[in-house]
Tab-separated table of N, CA and C in Angstrom:
chain	number	residue	atom	x	y	z
A	20	MET	N	-25.184	-7.885	-5.920
A	20	MET	CA	-26.398	-7.683	-5.217
A	20	MET	C	-27.545	-7.480	-6.194
A	21	SER	N	-28.682	-8.352	-5.911
A	21	SER	CA	-29.643	-8.365	-6.835
A	21	SER	C	-30.469	-7.137	-6.920
A	22	HIS	N	-31.282	-6.925	-7.960
A	22	HIS	CA	-32.114	-5.737	-8.003
A	22	HIS	C	-33.234	-5.572	-6.921
A	23	ALA	N	-33.775	-6.706	-6.582
A	23	ALA	CA	-34.735	-6.762	-5.545
A	23	ALA	C	-34.155	-6.451	-4.256
A	24	ARG	N	-32.925	-6.915	-3.837
A	24	ARG	CA	-32.305	-6.630	-2.728
A	24	ARG	C	-31.967	-5.152	-2.662
A	25	LYS	N	-31.375	-4.579	-3.760
A	25	LYS	CA	-31.199	-3.025	-3.757
A	25	LYS	C	-32.377	-2.209	-3.483
A	26	PHE	N	-33.450	-2.710	-4.076
A	26	PHE	CA	-34.745	-1.998	-3.898
A	26	PHE	C	-35.176	-2.051	-2.516
A	27	ALA	N	-35.003	-3.213	-1.874
A	27	ALA	CA	-35.498	-3.311	-0.470
A	27	ALA	C	-34.609	-2.481	0.366
A	28	LEU	N	-33.317	-2.494	0.224
A	28	LEU	CA	-32.318	-1.628	0.939
A	28	LEU	C	-32.676	-0.124	0.846
A	29	ILE	N	-32.830	0.317	-0.411
A	29	ILE	CA	-33.198	1.649	-0.568
A	29	ILE	C	-34.595	2.013	0.049
A	30	SER	N	-35.522	1.233	-0.062
A	30	SER	CA	-36.808	1.346	0.581
A	30	SER	C	-36.699	1.478	2.016
A	31	THR	N	-35.872	0.580	2.616
A	31	THR	CA	-35.789	0.432	4.082
A	31	THR	C	-35.185	1.749	4.756
A	32	VAL	N	-34.153	2.320	3.881
A	32	VAL	CA	-33.435	3.513	4.389
A	32	VAL	C	-34.395	4.754	4.256
A	33	VAL	N	-35.055	4.808	3.006
A	33	VAL	CA	-35.885	5.961	2.867
A	33	VAL	C	-37.131	5.921	3.765
A	34	TRP	N	-37.762	4.780	3.945
A	34	TRP	CA	-38.998	4.721	4.859
A	34	TRP	C	-38.547	4.769	6.268
A	35	GLY	N	-37.323	4.380	6.637
A	35	GLY	CA	-36.804	4.568	7.992
A	35	GLY	C	-36.690	5.946	8.328
A	36	LEU	N	-36.089	6.772	7.415
A	36	LEU	CA	-35.919	8.256	7.639
A	36	LEU	C	-37.306	8.901	7.801
A	37	ILE	N	-38.241	8.451	6.866
A	37	ILE	CA	-39.609	9.035	6.927
A	37	ILE	C	-40.225	8.777	8.197
A	38	PHE	N	-40.178	7.505	8.547
A	38	PHE	CA	-40.711	7.068	10.055
A	38	PHE	C	-40.122	8.032	11.104
A	39	ILE	N	-38.857	8.091	11.139
A	39	ILE	CA	-38.243	8.947	12.263
A	39	ILE	C	-38.534	10.407	12.115
A	40	GLY	N	-38.735	10.806	10.852
A	40	GLY	CA	-39.219	12.247	10.616
A	40	GLY	C	-40.659	12.316	11.087
A	41	LEU	N	-41.535	11.485	10.789
A	41	LEU	CA	-42.877	11.629	11.371
A	41	LEU	C	-43.017	11.608	12.874
A	42	LEU	N	-42.184	10.639	13.494
A	42	LEU	CA	-42.246	10.687	14.990
A	42	LEU	C	-41.611	12.006	15.485
A	43	SER	N	-40.603	12.546	14.895
A	43	SER	CA	-39.990	13.782	15.375
A	43	SER	C	-40.932	14.996	15.179
A	44	VAL	N	-41.584	14.989	14.013
A	44	VAL	CA	-42.534	16.116	13.775
A	44	VAL	C	-43.712	16.154	14.695
A	45	VAL	N	-44.107	15.021	15.110
A	45	VAL	CA	-45.353	14.899	15.965
A	45	VAL	C	-45.030	14.920	17.502
A	46	LEU	N	-43.903	14.307	17.818
A	46	LEU	CA	-43.518	14.050	19.278
A	46	LEU	C	-42.787	15.282	19.802
A	47	ILE	N	-41.945	16.013	18.991
A	47	ILE	CA	-41.176	16.969	19.506
A	47	ILE	C	-42.101	18.215	20.084
A	48	PRO	N	-43.138	18.665	19.348
A	48	PRO	CA	-43.924	19.699	19.837
A	48	PRO	C	-44.954	19.066	20.826
A	49	GLY	N	-45.085	17.777	20.773
A	49	GLY	CA	-46.173	17.094	21.678
A	49	GLY	C	-47.499	16.691	20.825
A	50	ALA	N	-47.837	15.615	20.950
A	50	ALA	CA	-49.004	15.116	20.272
A	50	ALA	C	-50.195	15.989	20.467
A	51	GLU	N	-50.364	16.357	21.675
A	51	GLU	CA	-51.481	17.212	22.143
A	51	GLU	C	-51.517	18.489	21.369
A	52	TYR	N	-50.416	19.111	21.036
A	52	TYR	CA	-50.371	20.417	20.365
A	52	TYR	C	-50.392	20.172	18.830
A	53	PHE	N	-50.071	19.061	18.338
A	53	PHE	CA	-49.940	18.858	16.941
A	53	PHE	C	-51.211	19.147	16.120
A	54	ALA	N	-52.321	18.935	16.730
A	54	ALA	CA	-53.619	19.059	16.049
A	54	ALA	C	-54.239	20.398	16.238
A	55	ASP	N	-53.566	21.342	16.885
A	55	ASP	CA	-54.037	22.702	17.148
A	55	ASP	C	-54.413	23.263	15.699
A	56	PRO	N	-55.479	24.075	15.629
A	56	PRO	CA	-55.739	24.792	14.306
A	56	PRO	C	-54.560	25.764	13.938
A	57	ASP	N	-53.826	26.261	14.743
A	57	ASP	CA	-52.707	27.221	14.483
A	57	ASP	C	-51.549	26.445	13.827
A	58	ARG	N	-51.582	25.047	13.857
A	58	ARG	CA	-50.555	24.272	13.323
A	58	ARG	C	-50.875	23.591	12.064
A	59	SER	N	-51.692	24.222	11.218
A	59	SER	CA	-52.149	23.490	10.036
A	59	SER	C	-51.081	23.364	8.961
A	60	LEU	N	-50.158	24.223	9.061
A	60	LEU	CA	-48.821	24.201	8.175
A	60	LEU	C	-48.026	23.036	8.602
A	61	TRP	N	-47.883	22.880	9.904
A	61	TRP	CA	-47.185	21.755	10.456
A	61	TRP	C	-47.656	20.491	9.897
A	62	ARG	N	-49.054	20.331	10.006
A	62	ARG	CA	-49.614	18.987	9.714
A	62	ARG	C	-49.382	18.841	8.064
A	63	LEU	N	-49.500	20.001	7.257
A	63	LEU	CA	-49.272	19.788	5.936
A	63	LEU	C	-47.724	19.332	5.534
A	64	LEU	N	-46.796	19.886	6.392
A	64	LEU	CA	-45.395	19.413	6.458
A	64	LEU	C	-45.301	17.958	6.678
A	65	THR	N	-46.128	17.456	7.628
A	65	THR	CA	-46.040	16.141	7.960
A	65	THR	C	-46.574	15.215	6.905
A	66	ALA	N	-47.612	15.538	6.258
A	66	ALA	CA	-48.129	14.856	5.020
A	66	ALA	C	-47.168	14.943	3.933
A	67	ALA	N	-46.406	16.041	3.810
A	67	ALA	CA	-45.351	16.092	2.738
A	67	ALA	C	-44.130	15.227	2.981
A	68	ILE	N	-43.889	14.894	4.208
A	68	ILE	CA	-42.766	14.041	4.596
A	68	ILE	C	-42.889	12.602	3.915
A	69	ILE	N	-44.231	12.265	3.788
A	69	ILE	CA	-44.491	10.965	3.285
A	69	ILE	C	-44.403	10.880	1.779
A	70	LEU	N	-44.575	11.935	1.062
A	70	LEU	CA	-44.605	11.927	-0.412
A	70	LEU	C	-43.478	11.463	-1.085
A	71	PRO	N	-42.207	11.766	-0.591
A	71	PRO	CA	-41.100	11.066	-1.342
A	71	PRO	C	-41.113	9.482	-1.244
A	72	GLY	N	-41.678	8.953	-0.156
A	72	GLY	CA	-41.801	7.528	-0.134
A	72	GLY	C	-42.729	7.008	-1.063
A	73	PHE	N	-43.809	7.640	-1.234
A	73	PHE	CA	-44.844	7.126	-2.222
A	73	PHE	C	-44.191	7.247	-3.765
A	74	VAL	N	-43.505	8.471	-3.929
A	74	VAL	CA	-42.934	8.534	-5.195
A	74	VAL	C	-41.901	7.436	-5.454
A	75	LEU	N	-41.004	7.092	-4.421
A	75	LEU	CA	-40.184	5.948	-4.505
A	75	LEU	C	-40.855	4.685	-4.746
A	76	ASN	N	-41.909	4.490	-3.993
A	76	ASN	CA	-42.600	3.211	-4.214
A	76	ASN	C	-43.092	2.968	-5.585
A	77	GLY	N	-43.676	4.087	-6.097
A	77	GLY	CA	-44.224	4.115	-7.577
A	77	GLY	C	-42.983	3.915	-8.508
A	78	TRP	N	-42.036	4.485	-8.427
A	78	TRP	CA	-40.805	4.423	-9.297
A	78	TRP	C	-40.211	2.856	-9.184
A	79	LEU	N	-40.138	2.383	-7.972
A	79	LEU	CA	-39.677	1.015	-7.783
A	79	LEU	C	-40.656	-0.010	-8.297
A	80	GLY	N	-41.913	0.175	-8.223
A	80	GLY	CA	-42.916	-0.739	-8.724
A	80	GLY	C	-42.750	-0.700	-10.184
A	81	TRP	N	-42.677	0.403	-10.874
A	81	TRP	CA	-42.457	0.491	-12.309
A	81	TRP	C	-41.101	-0.193	-12.686
A	82	ARG	N	-40.081	0.063	-12.076
A	82	ARG	CA	-38.868	-0.518	-12.401
A	82	ARG	C	-38.819	-2.103	-12.192
A	83	SER	N	-39.572	-2.540	-11.201
A	83	SER	CA	-39.570	-3.977	-10.905
A	83	SER	C	-40.412	-4.628	-12.071
A	84	LYS	N	-41.474	-3.967	-12.562
A	84	LYS	CA	-42.271	-4.555	-13.601
A	84	LYS	C	-41.455	-4.645	-14.784
A	85	ARG	N	-40.644	-3.641	-15.149
A	85	ARG	CA	-39.738	-3.721	-16.328
A	85	ARG	C	-38.676	-4.913	-16.259
A	86	LEU	N	-38.189	-5.005	-14.976
A	86	LEU	CA	-37.074	-6.019	-14.762
A	86	LEU	C	-37.738	-7.440	-14.718
A	87	LYS	N	-39.039	-7.533	-14.398
A	87	LYS	CA	-39.593	-8.780	-14.559
A	87	LYS	C	-39.859	-9.251	-15.954
A	88	VAL	N	-40.196	-8.351	-16.757
A	88	VAL	CA	-40.428	-8.537	-18.244
A	88	VAL	C	-39.074	-8.915	-18.748
A	89	ASP	N	-37.994	-8.278	-18.370
A	89	ASP	CA	-36.690	-8.527	-18.997
A	89	ASP	C	-36.060	-9.903	-18.289
A	90	GLY	N	-36.805	-10.576	-17.349
A	90	GLY	CA	-36.327	-11.755	-16.750
A	90	GLY	C	-35.284	-11.524	-15.682
A	91	GLN	N	-35.145	-10.292	-15.238
A	91	GLN	CA	-34.070	-10.004	-14.166
A	91	GLN	C	-34.660	-10.286	-12.740
A	92	LEU	N	-36.087	-10.312	-12.628
A	92	LEU	CA	-36.682	-10.698	-11.324
A	92	LEU	C	-37.414	-11.845	-11.713
A	93	ASP	N	-37.366	-12.931	-10.704
A	93	ASP	CA	-38.165	-14.026	-11.000
A	93	ASP	C	-38.962	-14.423	-9.819
A	94	GLU	N	-39.461	-15.783	-9.780
A	94	GLU	CA	-40.259	-16.391	-8.885
A	94	GLU	C	-39.774	-16.267	-7.512
A	95	ARG	N	-38.417	-16.310	-7.339
A	95	ARG	CA	-37.853	-16.288	-5.925
A	95	ARG	C	-38.078	-14.785	-5.333
A	96	ASP	N	-38.006	-13.979	-6.188
A	96	ASP	CA	-38.242	-12.428	-5.719
A	96	ASP	C	-39.684	-12.292	-5.303
A	97	ASP	N	-40.536	-12.915	-6.084
A	97	ASP	CA	-42.026	-12.943	-5.733
A	97	ASP	C	-42.378	-13.662	-4.446
A	98	ALA	N	-41.577	-14.804	-4.148
A	98	ALA	CA	-41.613	-15.563	-2.844
A	98	ALA	C	-41.155	-14.727	-1.764
A	99	ILE	N	-40.128	-14.043	-1.996
A	99	ILE	CA	-39.635	-13.226	-0.882
A	99	ILE	C	-40.585	-12.056	-0.522
A	100	ALA	N	-41.213	-11.414	-1.513
A	100	ALA	CA	-42.196	-10.412	-1.324
A	100	ALA	C	-43.419	-10.943	-0.592
A	101	ARG	N	-43.943	-12.304	-1.007
A	101	ARG	CA	-45.002	-12.742	-0.199
A	101	ARG	C	-44.693	-13.074	1.140
A	102	THR	N	-43.593	-13.593	1.423
A	102	THR	CA	-43.202	-13.840	2.836
A	102	THR	C	-43.062	-12.513	3.606
A	103	ALA	N	-42.329	-11.470	3.066
A	103	ALA	CA	-42.246	-10.261	3.698
A	103	ALA	C	-43.693	-9.658	4.085
A	104	SER	N	-44.605	-9.855	3.057
A	104	SER	CA	-46.038	-9.341	3.265
A	104	SER	C	-46.636	-9.929	4.415
A	105	GLN	N	-46.436	-11.283	4.645
A	105	GLN	CA	-46.909	-11.993	5.692
A	105	GLN	C	-46.379	-11.451	7.114
A	106	ALA	N	-45.144	-11.097	7.110
A	106	ALA	CA	-44.519	-10.731	8.301
A	106	ALA	C	-44.924	-9.263	8.543
A	107	THR	N	-45.063	-8.408	7.456
A	107	THR	CA	-45.585	-6.990	7.670
A	107	THR	C	-46.936	-7.010	8.221
A	108	LEU	N	-47.860	-7.908	7.833
A	108	LEU	CA	-49.247	-7.914	8.367
A	108	LEU	C	-49.224	-8.102	9.802
A	109	ILE	N	-48.392	-9.074	10.379
A	109	ILE	CA	-48.366	-9.385	11.619
A	109	ILE	C	-47.893	-8.197	12.513
A	110	VAL	N	-46.602	-7.693	12.073
A	110	VAL	CA	-46.036	-6.721	12.850
A	110	VAL	C	-46.930	-5.430	12.797
A	111	VAL	N	-47.342	-4.995	11.600
A	111	VAL	CA	-48.197	-3.741	11.839
A	111	VAL	C	-49.359	-3.965	12.502
A	112	THR	N	-50.113	-5.100	12.321
A	112	THR	CA	-51.348	-5.323	13.142
A	112	THR	C	-51.061	-5.240	14.625
A	113	LEU	N	-50.024	-5.827	15.059
A	113	LEU	CA	-49.657	-5.824	16.454
A	113	LEU	C	-49.299	-4.434	16.909
A	114	ALA	N	-48.711	-3.651	16.082
A	114	ALA	CA	-48.232	-2.308	16.427
A	114	ALA	C	-49.498	-1.263	16.592
A	115	VAL	N	-50.449	-1.451	15.682
A	115	VAL	CA	-51.633	-0.653	15.754
A	115	VAL	C	-52.450	-1.032	16.905
A	116	TYR	N	-52.552	-2.368	17.130
A	116	TYR	CA	-53.390	-2.853	18.230
A	116	TYR	C	-52.831	-2.351	19.523
A	117	LEU	N	-51.554	-2.531	19.767
A	117	LEU	CA	-50.948	-2.110	21.013
A	117	LEU	C	-51.007	-0.564	21.237
A	118	MET	N	-50.726	0.175	20.072
A	118	MET	CA	-50.813	1.705	20.128
A	118	MET	C	-52.346	2.062	20.477
A	119	ALA	N	-53.348	1.502	19.978
A	119	ALA	CA	-54.693	1.806	20.192
A	119	ALA	C	-55.029	1.425	21.683
A	120	LEU	N	-54.694	0.378	22.220
A	120	LEU	CA	-54.913	-0.084	23.566
A	120	LEU	C	-54.160	0.860	24.512
A	121	SER	N	-52.838	1.249	24.179
A	121	SER	CA	-52.154	2.209	25.054
A	121	SER	C	-52.855	3.520	25.041
A	122	LEU	N	-53.244	4.062	24.004
A	122	LEU	CA	-53.914	5.396	23.992
A	122	LEU	C	-55.185	5.241	24.816
A	123	TYR	N	-55.905	4.248	24.706
A	123	TYR	CA	-57.191	4.006	25.486
A	123	TYR	C	-56.779	4.042	26.927
A	124	GLU	N	-55.745	3.426	27.339
A	124	GLU	CA	-55.376	3.166	28.723
A	124	GLU	C	-54.937	4.555	29.266
A	125	VAL	N	-54.140	5.147	28.594
A	125	VAL	CA	-53.409	6.524	29.037
A	125	VAL	C	-54.510	7.442	29.169
A	126	TYR	N	-55.537	7.638	28.236
A	126	TYR	CA	-56.492	8.633	28.319
A	126	TYR	C	-57.821	8.242	28.709
A	127	SER	N	-57.994	7.057	29.266
A	127	SER	CA	-59.249	6.557	29.757
A	127	SER	C	-59.940	7.491	30.719
A	128	SER	N	-59.180	8.201	31.527
A	128	SER	CA	-59.683	8.976	32.628
A	128	SER	C	-60.451	10.258	32.148
A	129	THR	N	-59.774	10.711	30.978
A	129	THR	CA	-60.328	11.974	30.296
A	129	THR	C	-61.389	11.687	29.479
A	130	GLY	N	-61.398	10.500	28.729
A	130	GLY	CA	-62.444	10.121	27.928
A	130	GLY	C	-62.207	10.512	26.505
A	131	MET	N	-61.000	11.222	26.116
A	131	MET	CA	-60.705	11.632	24.872
A	131	MET	C	-59.253	11.504	24.659
A	132	VAL	N	-58.900	11.051	23.371
A	132	VAL	CA	-57.610	10.910	22.896
A	132	VAL	C	-57.295	12.120	22.128
A	133	PRO	N	-56.197	12.981	22.326
A	133	PRO	CA	-55.899	14.110	21.591
A	133	PRO	C	-55.648	13.627	20.161
A	134	ARG	N	-56.195	14.511	19.283
A	134	ARG	CA	-56.220	14.378	17.745
A	134	ARG	C	-54.767	13.978	17.276
A	135	GLY	N	-53.743	14.705	17.860
A	135	GLY	CA	-52.380	14.598	17.384
A	135	GLY	C	-51.958	13.154	17.435
A	136	TRP	N	-52.406	12.395	18.362
A	136	TRP	CA	-51.973	10.889	18.437
A	136	TRP	C	-52.773	10.127	17.223
A	137	LEU	N	-53.917	10.555	16.774
A	137	LEU	CA	-54.562	9.941	15.711
A	137	LEU	C	-53.873	10.214	14.406
A	138	TYR	N	-53.409	11.440	14.309
A	138	TYR	CA	-52.608	11.730	13.147
A	138	TYR	C	-51.350	10.931	13.072
A	139	LEU	N	-50.696	10.711	14.240
A	139	LEU	CA	-49.436	9.966	14.263
A	139	LEU	C	-49.842	8.454	13.916
A	140	LEU	N	-50.861	7.887	14.473
A	140	LEU	CA	-51.387	6.532	14.178
A	140	LEU	C	-51.632	6.480	12.658
A	141	ALA	N	-52.253	7.378	12.166
A	141	ALA	CA	-52.605	7.203	10.526
A	141	ALA	C	-51.359	7.439	9.824
A	142	TYR	N	-50.613	8.418	9.834
A	142	TYR	CA	-49.336	8.656	9.136
A	142	TYR	C	-48.302	7.517	9.475
A	143	GLY	N	-48.233	7.185	10.773
A	143	GLY	CA	-47.308	6.234	11.188
A	143	GLY	C	-47.590	4.835	10.622
A	144	THR	N	-48.845	4.535	10.454
A	144	THR	CA	-49.207	3.117	9.969
A	144	THR	C	-48.750	3.009	8.480
A	145	VAL	N	-49.090	4.070	7.758
A	145	VAL	CA	-48.698	4.071	6.460
A	145	VAL	C	-47.194	3.871	6.196
A	146	SER	N	-46.411	4.638	6.942
A	146	SER	CA	-44.956	4.515	6.800
A	146	SER	C	-44.488	3.195	7.474
A	147	LEU	N	-45.035	2.708	8.423
A	147	LEU	CA	-44.672	1.511	9.101
A	147	LEU	C	-44.797	0.267	8.181
A	148	VAL	N	-46.001	0.293	7.416
A	148	VAL	CA	-46.193	-0.826	6.359
A	148	VAL	C	-45.092	-0.876	5.438
A	149	CYS	N	-44.720	0.299	4.908
A	149	CYS	CA	-43.650	0.326	3.854
A	149	CYS	C	-42.305	-0.047	4.398
A	150	LEU	N	-42.124	0.508	5.629
A	150	LEU	CA	-40.695	0.197	6.320
A	150	LEU	C	-40.650	-1.238	6.628
A	151	VAL	N	-41.529	-1.856	7.246
A	151	VAL	CA	-41.479	-3.108	7.738
A	151	VAL	C	-41.392	-4.142	6.589
A	152	HIS	N	-42.211	-3.868	5.457
A	152	HIS	CA	-42.170	-4.747	4.321
A	152	HIS	C	-40.779	-4.622	3.624
A	153	ALA	N	-40.195	-3.564	3.546
A	153	ALA	CA	-38.770	-3.396	2.953
A	153	ALA	C	-37.851	-4.166	3.931
A	154	ALA	N	-37.876	-3.847	5.031
A	154	ALA	CA	-36.900	-4.622	5.896
A	154	ALA	C	-37.173	-6.001	6.000
A	155	ALA	N	-38.350	-6.529	6.071
A	155	ALA	CA	-38.616	-8.011	5.964
A	155	ALA	C	-38.203	-8.627	4.765
A	156	SER	N	-38.277	-7.867	3.662
A	156	SER	CA	-37.769	-8.392	2.445
A	156	SER	C	-36.371	-8.486	2.400
A	157	LEU	N	-35.595	-7.545	2.989
A	157	LEU	CA	-34.279	-7.707	3.119
A	157	LEU	C	-33.822	-8.947	4.019
A	158	VAL	N	-34.524	-9.107	5.172
A	158	VAL	CA	-34.152	-10.155	6.030
A	158	VAL	C	-34.478	-11.486	5.421
A	159	VAL	N	-35.621	-11.689	4.772
A	159	VAL	CA	-35.919	-12.917	4.171
A	159	VAL	C	-34.846	-13.141	3.019
A	160	ASP	N	-34.519	-12.241	2.191
A	160	ASP	CA	-33.656	-12.381	1.144
A	160	ASP	C	-32.258	-12.808	1.642
A	161	LEU	N	-31.776	-12.119	2.660
A	161	LEU	CA	-30.440	-12.520	3.247
A	161	LEU	C	-30.457	-13.903	3.933
A	162	ARG	N	-31.552	-14.285	4.472
A	162	ARG	CA	-31.573	-15.550	5.103
A	162	ARG	C	-31.850	-16.767	4.147
A	163	GLY	N	-32.522	-16.335	3.060
A	163	GLY	CA	-32.837	-17.394	2.013
A	163	GLY	C	-33.888	-18.340	2.526
A	164	THR	N	-34.940	-17.763	3.207
A	164	THR	CA	-35.938	-18.522	3.960
A	164	THR	C	-37.266	-18.532	3.152
A	165	ALA	N	-37.387	-17.793	1.949
A	165	ALA	CA	-38.637	-17.850	1.140
A	165	ALA	C	-38.754	-19.171	0.525
A	166	ASN	N	-40.028	-19.447	0.443
A	166	ASN	CA	-40.524	-20.693	-0.220
A	166	ASN	C	-40.805	-20.323	-1.611
A	167	GLY	N	-40.117	-20.720	-2.579
A	167	GLY	CA	-40.419	-20.492	-4.041
A	167	GLY	C	-39.581	-21.201	-4.871
């Protein structure tokens, strides 16, 4: 298994767990209650859930740079990353667009969207970008469809 594939697999697992954690933390108490002033510690916990993913991304970026200098990552790995980035852009754009439209439609009668949904949209978008890019990298690598 190549280094790039290992990194994509690790990222997919970690960001998948983070995304599930975010959904759970916001949706179990209810998005309407998530933004209550009494739940500021809960929101801090939610932000802390994302931190290990950012640390992992930083470490993987540093490691990838070193492997590229050593010649263990090449232009095929760059092509895979580019193709995965294109897929990520499409998937995340559609997800955010559909979520925004859904929130508008569901709450159009009240004229206000509960702030908890906006927290989920913000945190979820960050984690979804990382998750989809890692998963797309795996799929592109396994299919061998990258142009490079």
